[in-house]
CSV table of C-alpha atoms in Angstrom, one decimal:
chain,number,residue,atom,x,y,z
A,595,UNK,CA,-18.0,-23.1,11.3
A,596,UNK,CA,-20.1,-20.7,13.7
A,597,UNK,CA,-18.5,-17.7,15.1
A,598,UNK,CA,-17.5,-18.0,18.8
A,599,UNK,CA,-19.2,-16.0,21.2
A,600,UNK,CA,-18.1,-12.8,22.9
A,601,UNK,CA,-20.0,-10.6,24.9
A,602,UNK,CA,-21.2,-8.0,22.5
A,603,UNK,CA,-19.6,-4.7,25.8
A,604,UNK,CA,-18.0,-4.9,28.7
A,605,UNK,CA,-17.0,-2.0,30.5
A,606,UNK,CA,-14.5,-1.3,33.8
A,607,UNK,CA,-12.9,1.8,35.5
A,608,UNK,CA,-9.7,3.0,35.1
A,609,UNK,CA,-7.3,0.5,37.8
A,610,UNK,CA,-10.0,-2.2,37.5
A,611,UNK,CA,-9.6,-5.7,35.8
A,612,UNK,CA,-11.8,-6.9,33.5
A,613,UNK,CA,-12.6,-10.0,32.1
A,614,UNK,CA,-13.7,-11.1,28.3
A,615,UNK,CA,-15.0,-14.5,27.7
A,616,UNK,CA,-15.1,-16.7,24.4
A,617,UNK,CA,-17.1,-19.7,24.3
A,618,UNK,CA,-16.6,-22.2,21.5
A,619,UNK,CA,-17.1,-26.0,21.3
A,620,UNK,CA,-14.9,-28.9,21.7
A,621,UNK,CA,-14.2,-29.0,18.3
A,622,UNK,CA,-12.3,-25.5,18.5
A,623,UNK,CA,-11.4,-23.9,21.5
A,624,UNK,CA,-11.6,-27.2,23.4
A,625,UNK,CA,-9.6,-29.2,21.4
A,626,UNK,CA,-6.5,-27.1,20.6
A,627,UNK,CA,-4.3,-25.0,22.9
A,628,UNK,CA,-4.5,-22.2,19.8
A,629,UNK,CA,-6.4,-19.2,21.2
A,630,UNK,CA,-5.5,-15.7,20.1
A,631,UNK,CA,-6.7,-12.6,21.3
A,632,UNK,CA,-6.6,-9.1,18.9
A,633,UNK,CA,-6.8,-5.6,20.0
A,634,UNK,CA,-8.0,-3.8,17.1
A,635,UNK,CA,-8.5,0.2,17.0
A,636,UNK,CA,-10.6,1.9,14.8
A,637,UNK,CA,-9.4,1.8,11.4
A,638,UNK,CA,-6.1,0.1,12.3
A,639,UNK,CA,-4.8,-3.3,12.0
A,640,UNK,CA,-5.7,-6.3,14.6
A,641,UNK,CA,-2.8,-6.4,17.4
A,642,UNK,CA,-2.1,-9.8,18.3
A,643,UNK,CA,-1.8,-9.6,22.3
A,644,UNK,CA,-2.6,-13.4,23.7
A,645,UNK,CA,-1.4,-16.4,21.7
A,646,UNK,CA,-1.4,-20.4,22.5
A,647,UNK,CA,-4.1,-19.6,25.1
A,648,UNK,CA,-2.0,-17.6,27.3
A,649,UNK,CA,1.2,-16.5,26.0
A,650,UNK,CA,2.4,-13.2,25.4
A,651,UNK,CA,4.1,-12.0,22.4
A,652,UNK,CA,7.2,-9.4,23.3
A,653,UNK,CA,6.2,-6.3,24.0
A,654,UNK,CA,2.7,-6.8,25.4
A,655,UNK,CA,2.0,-5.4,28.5
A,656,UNK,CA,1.9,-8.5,31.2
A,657,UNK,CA,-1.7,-6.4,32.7
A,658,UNK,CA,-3.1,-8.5,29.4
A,659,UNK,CA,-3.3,-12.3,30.4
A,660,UNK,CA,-5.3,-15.3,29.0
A,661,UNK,CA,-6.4,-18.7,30.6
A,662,UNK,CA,-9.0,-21.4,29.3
A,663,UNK,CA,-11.3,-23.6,30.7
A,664,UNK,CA,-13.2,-26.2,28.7
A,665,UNK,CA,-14.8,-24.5,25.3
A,666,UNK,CA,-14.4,-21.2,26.8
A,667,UNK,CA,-11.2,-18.9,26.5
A,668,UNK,CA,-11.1,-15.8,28.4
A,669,UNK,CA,-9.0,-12.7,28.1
A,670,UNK,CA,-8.3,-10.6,31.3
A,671,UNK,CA,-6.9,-7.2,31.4
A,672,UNK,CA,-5.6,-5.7,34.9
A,673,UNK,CA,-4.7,-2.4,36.2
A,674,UNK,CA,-7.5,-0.8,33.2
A,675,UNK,CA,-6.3,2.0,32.0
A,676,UNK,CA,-8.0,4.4,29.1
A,677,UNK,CA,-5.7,3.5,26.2
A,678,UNK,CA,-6.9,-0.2,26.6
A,679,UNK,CA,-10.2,0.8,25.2
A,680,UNK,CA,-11.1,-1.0,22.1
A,681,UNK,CA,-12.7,-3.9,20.4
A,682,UNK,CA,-11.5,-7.5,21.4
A,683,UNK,CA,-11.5,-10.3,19.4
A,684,UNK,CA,-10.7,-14.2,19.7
A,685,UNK,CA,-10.1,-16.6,17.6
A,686,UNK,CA,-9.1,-20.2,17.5
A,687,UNK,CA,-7.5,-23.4,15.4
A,688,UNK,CA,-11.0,-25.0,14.4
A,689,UNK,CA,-9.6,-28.4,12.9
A,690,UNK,CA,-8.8,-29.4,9.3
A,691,UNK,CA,-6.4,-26.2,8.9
A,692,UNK,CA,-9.3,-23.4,9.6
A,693,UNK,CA,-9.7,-20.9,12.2
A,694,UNK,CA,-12.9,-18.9,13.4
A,695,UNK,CA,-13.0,-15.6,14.9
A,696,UNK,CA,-15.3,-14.4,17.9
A,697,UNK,CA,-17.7,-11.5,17.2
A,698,UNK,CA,-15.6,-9.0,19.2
A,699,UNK,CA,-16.0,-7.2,22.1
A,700,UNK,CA,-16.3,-3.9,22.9
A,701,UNK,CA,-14.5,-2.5,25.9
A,702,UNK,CA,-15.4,0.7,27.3
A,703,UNK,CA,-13.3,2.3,30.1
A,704,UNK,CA,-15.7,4.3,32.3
B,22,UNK,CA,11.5,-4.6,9.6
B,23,UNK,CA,8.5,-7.1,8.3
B,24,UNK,CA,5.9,-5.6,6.9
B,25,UNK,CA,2.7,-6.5,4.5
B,26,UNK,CA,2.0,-3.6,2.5
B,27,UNK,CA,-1.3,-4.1,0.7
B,28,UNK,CA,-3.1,-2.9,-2.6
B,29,UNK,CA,-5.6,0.2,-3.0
B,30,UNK,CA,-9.0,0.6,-2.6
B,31,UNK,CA,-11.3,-0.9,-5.1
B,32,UNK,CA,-14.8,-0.5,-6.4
B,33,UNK,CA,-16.6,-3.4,-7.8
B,34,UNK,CA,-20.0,-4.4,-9.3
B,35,UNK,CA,-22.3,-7.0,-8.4
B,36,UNK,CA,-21.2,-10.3,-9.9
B,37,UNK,CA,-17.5,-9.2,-10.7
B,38,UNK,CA,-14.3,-10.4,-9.2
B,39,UNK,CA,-11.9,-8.3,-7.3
B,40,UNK,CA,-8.0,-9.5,-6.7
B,41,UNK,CA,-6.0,-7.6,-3.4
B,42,UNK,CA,-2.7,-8.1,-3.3
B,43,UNK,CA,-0.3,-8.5,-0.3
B,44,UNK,CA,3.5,-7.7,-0.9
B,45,UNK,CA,5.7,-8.8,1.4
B,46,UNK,CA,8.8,-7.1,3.4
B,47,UNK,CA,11.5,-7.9,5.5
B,48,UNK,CA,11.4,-11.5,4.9
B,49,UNK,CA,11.2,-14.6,3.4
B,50,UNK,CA,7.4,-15.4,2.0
B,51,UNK,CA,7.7,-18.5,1.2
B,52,UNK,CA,8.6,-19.6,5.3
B,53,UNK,CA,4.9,-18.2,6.7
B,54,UNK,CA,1.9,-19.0,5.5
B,55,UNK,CA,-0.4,-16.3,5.0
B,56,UNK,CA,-4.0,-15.8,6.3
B,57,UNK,CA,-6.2,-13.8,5.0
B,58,UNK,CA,-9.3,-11.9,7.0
B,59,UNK,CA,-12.2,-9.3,6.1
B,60,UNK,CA,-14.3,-7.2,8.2
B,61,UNK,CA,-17.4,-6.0,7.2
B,62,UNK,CA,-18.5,-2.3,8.0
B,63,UNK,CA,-19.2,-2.0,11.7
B,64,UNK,CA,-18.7,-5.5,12.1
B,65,UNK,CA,-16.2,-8.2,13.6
B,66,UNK,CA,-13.7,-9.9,11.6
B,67,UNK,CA,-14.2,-13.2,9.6
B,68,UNK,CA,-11.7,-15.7,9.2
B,69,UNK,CA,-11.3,-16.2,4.8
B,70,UNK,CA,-8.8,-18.9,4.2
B,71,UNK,CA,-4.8,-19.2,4.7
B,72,UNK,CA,-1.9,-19.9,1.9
B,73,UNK,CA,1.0,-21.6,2.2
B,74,UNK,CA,3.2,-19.5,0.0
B,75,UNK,CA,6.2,-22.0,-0.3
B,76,UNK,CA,3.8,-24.9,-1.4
B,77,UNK,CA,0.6,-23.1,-2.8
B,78,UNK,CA,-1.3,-25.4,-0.6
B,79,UNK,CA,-4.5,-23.8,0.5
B,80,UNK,CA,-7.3,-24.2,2.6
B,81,UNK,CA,-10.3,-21.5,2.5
B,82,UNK,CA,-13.6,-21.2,5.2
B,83,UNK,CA,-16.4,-23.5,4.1
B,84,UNK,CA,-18.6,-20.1,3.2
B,85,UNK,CA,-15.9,-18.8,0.8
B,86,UNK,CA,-15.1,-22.3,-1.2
B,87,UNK,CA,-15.8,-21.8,-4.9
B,88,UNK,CA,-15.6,-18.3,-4.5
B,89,UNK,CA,-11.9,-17.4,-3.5
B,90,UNK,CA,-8.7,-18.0,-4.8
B,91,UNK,CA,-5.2,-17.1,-2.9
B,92,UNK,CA,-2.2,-17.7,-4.8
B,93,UNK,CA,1.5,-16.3,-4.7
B,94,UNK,CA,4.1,-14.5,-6.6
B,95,UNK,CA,7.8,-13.5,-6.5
B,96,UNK,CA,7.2,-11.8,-3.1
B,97,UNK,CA,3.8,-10.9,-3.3
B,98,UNK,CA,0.3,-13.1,-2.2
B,99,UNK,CA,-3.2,-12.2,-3.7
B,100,UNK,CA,-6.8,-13.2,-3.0
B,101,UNK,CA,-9.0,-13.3,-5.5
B,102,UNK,CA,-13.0,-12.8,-4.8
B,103,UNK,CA,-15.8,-13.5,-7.4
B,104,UNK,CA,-19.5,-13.3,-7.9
B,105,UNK,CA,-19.2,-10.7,-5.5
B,106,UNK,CA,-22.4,-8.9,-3.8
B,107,UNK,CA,-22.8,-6.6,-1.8
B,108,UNK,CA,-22.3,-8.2,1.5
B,109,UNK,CA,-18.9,-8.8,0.4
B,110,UNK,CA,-18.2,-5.1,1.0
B,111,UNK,CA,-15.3,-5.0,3.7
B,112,UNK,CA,-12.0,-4.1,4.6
B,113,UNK,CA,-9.7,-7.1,3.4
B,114,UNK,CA,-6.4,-8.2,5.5
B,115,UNK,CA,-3.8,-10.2,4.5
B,116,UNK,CA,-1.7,-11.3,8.0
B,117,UNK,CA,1.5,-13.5,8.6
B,118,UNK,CA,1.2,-17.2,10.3
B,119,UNK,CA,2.8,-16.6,13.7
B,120,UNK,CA,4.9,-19.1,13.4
B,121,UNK,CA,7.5,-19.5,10.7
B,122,UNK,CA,7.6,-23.6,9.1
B,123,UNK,CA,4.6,-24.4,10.5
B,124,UNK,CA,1.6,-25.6,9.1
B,125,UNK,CA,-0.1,-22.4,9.9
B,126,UNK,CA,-0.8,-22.0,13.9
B,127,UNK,CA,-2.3,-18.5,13.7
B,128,UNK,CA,-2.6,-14.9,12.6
B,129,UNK,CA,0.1,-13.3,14.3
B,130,UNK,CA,2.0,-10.4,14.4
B,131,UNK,CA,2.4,-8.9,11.1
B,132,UNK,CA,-1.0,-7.6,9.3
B,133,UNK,CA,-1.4,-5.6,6.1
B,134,UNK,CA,-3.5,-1.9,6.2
B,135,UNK,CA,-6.1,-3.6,4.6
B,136,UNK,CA,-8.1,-2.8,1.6
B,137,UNK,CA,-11.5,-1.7,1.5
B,138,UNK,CA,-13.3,-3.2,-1.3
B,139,UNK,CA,-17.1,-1.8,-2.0
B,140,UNK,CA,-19.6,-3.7,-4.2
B,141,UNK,CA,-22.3,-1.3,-5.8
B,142,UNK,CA,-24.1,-0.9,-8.5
């Protein structure tokens, strides 16, 4: 099970959308509608924010949306604003009752 | 409210085992399976393995088989580690399935403060 792959920074001004990728294969994220996206902070818990590709759990903010296309997942986050810096991960179902995790992403709000 | 309150810090040699446990409030264990994920100083998370607390069914990452055992008690889940080394430093999570009766779907809502666990000698 390799690691998907995640840009390693991405970085946007405040207002700006940005977009985070998440390539698998078609034994992960191309078989299974089961992509979730985490916010993590430093030294604090993941935060599940995208789930099932593109759902929202309550209380996420609707400037965070997902979408997929083929192996690669991708997280976008509208209207940036400076509290939405962070790490981003992904992870997906990966078959046979496993899940793999990107390598995170680091978003930087300029 | 749900919550996944986790044990302490622990220091560990090379070679020895470690257990973290993850007690469980607010609800039902057994209806969630548990996953549990560790994150290596400065580095991304990595999927461990997940527990079905109402069955004991488990199913661990090919890289941790032979090494780690989850198990459950009364309300409480717990991850054991052995052989470790010192790449198996890393803050440890235990996290809720998202969805309850499920055969696991993903890591969802609920996650434990993790527990950093240091191998040195």
């Amino acid at each position: 099970q390799s690691a998907l792959t995640q840009p390693a920074s991405v970085s946007g001004s405040p207002g700006q959308s940005i977009t985070i990728s998440c390539t698998g294969t078609s034994s992960d994220v191309g078989s299974y509608n089961l992509v979730s996206w985490y916010q993590q902070h430093p030294g604090k818990a993941p935060k599940l924010m995208i789930y099932d590709d593109i759902k929202r759990p309550s209380g996420i903010s609707n400037r965070f949306s997902g979408s997929k296309s083929g192996n690669t997942a991708s997280l976008t986050i509208s209207g940036l604003q400076a509290e939405d810096e962070s790490d981003y991960y992904c992870c997906s179902f990966a078959g046979s009752r496993t899940w793999v995790f990107g390598g995170g992403t680091m978003l930087t709000v300029l | 409210q749900v919550q996944l309150v986790q044990s302490g810090a622990e220091v560990r040699k090379p070679g020895a085992s470690v257990t973290v446990s993850c007690k469980a409030f607010g609800y039902t264990l057994t209806n969630y399976y548990i996953h549990w994920v560790r994150q290596a100083p400065g580095q991304g998370l990595e999927w461990m393995g997940i527990l079905n607390p109402g069955g004991s069914t488990t199913s661990y990452a090919q890289k941790f088989q032979g090494r780690v055992t989850m198990t459950r008690g009364t309300d409480t889940v717990f991850m054991e580690l052995s052989s470790l080394k010192s790449e198996d430093t890393a803050v440890y999570f235990c996290a809720r399935d998202l969805i309850g009766g499920s055969t696991g779907w993903s890591p969802g809502e609920y996650w434990g403060q993790g527990t950093l666990v240091t191998v040195s000698s």
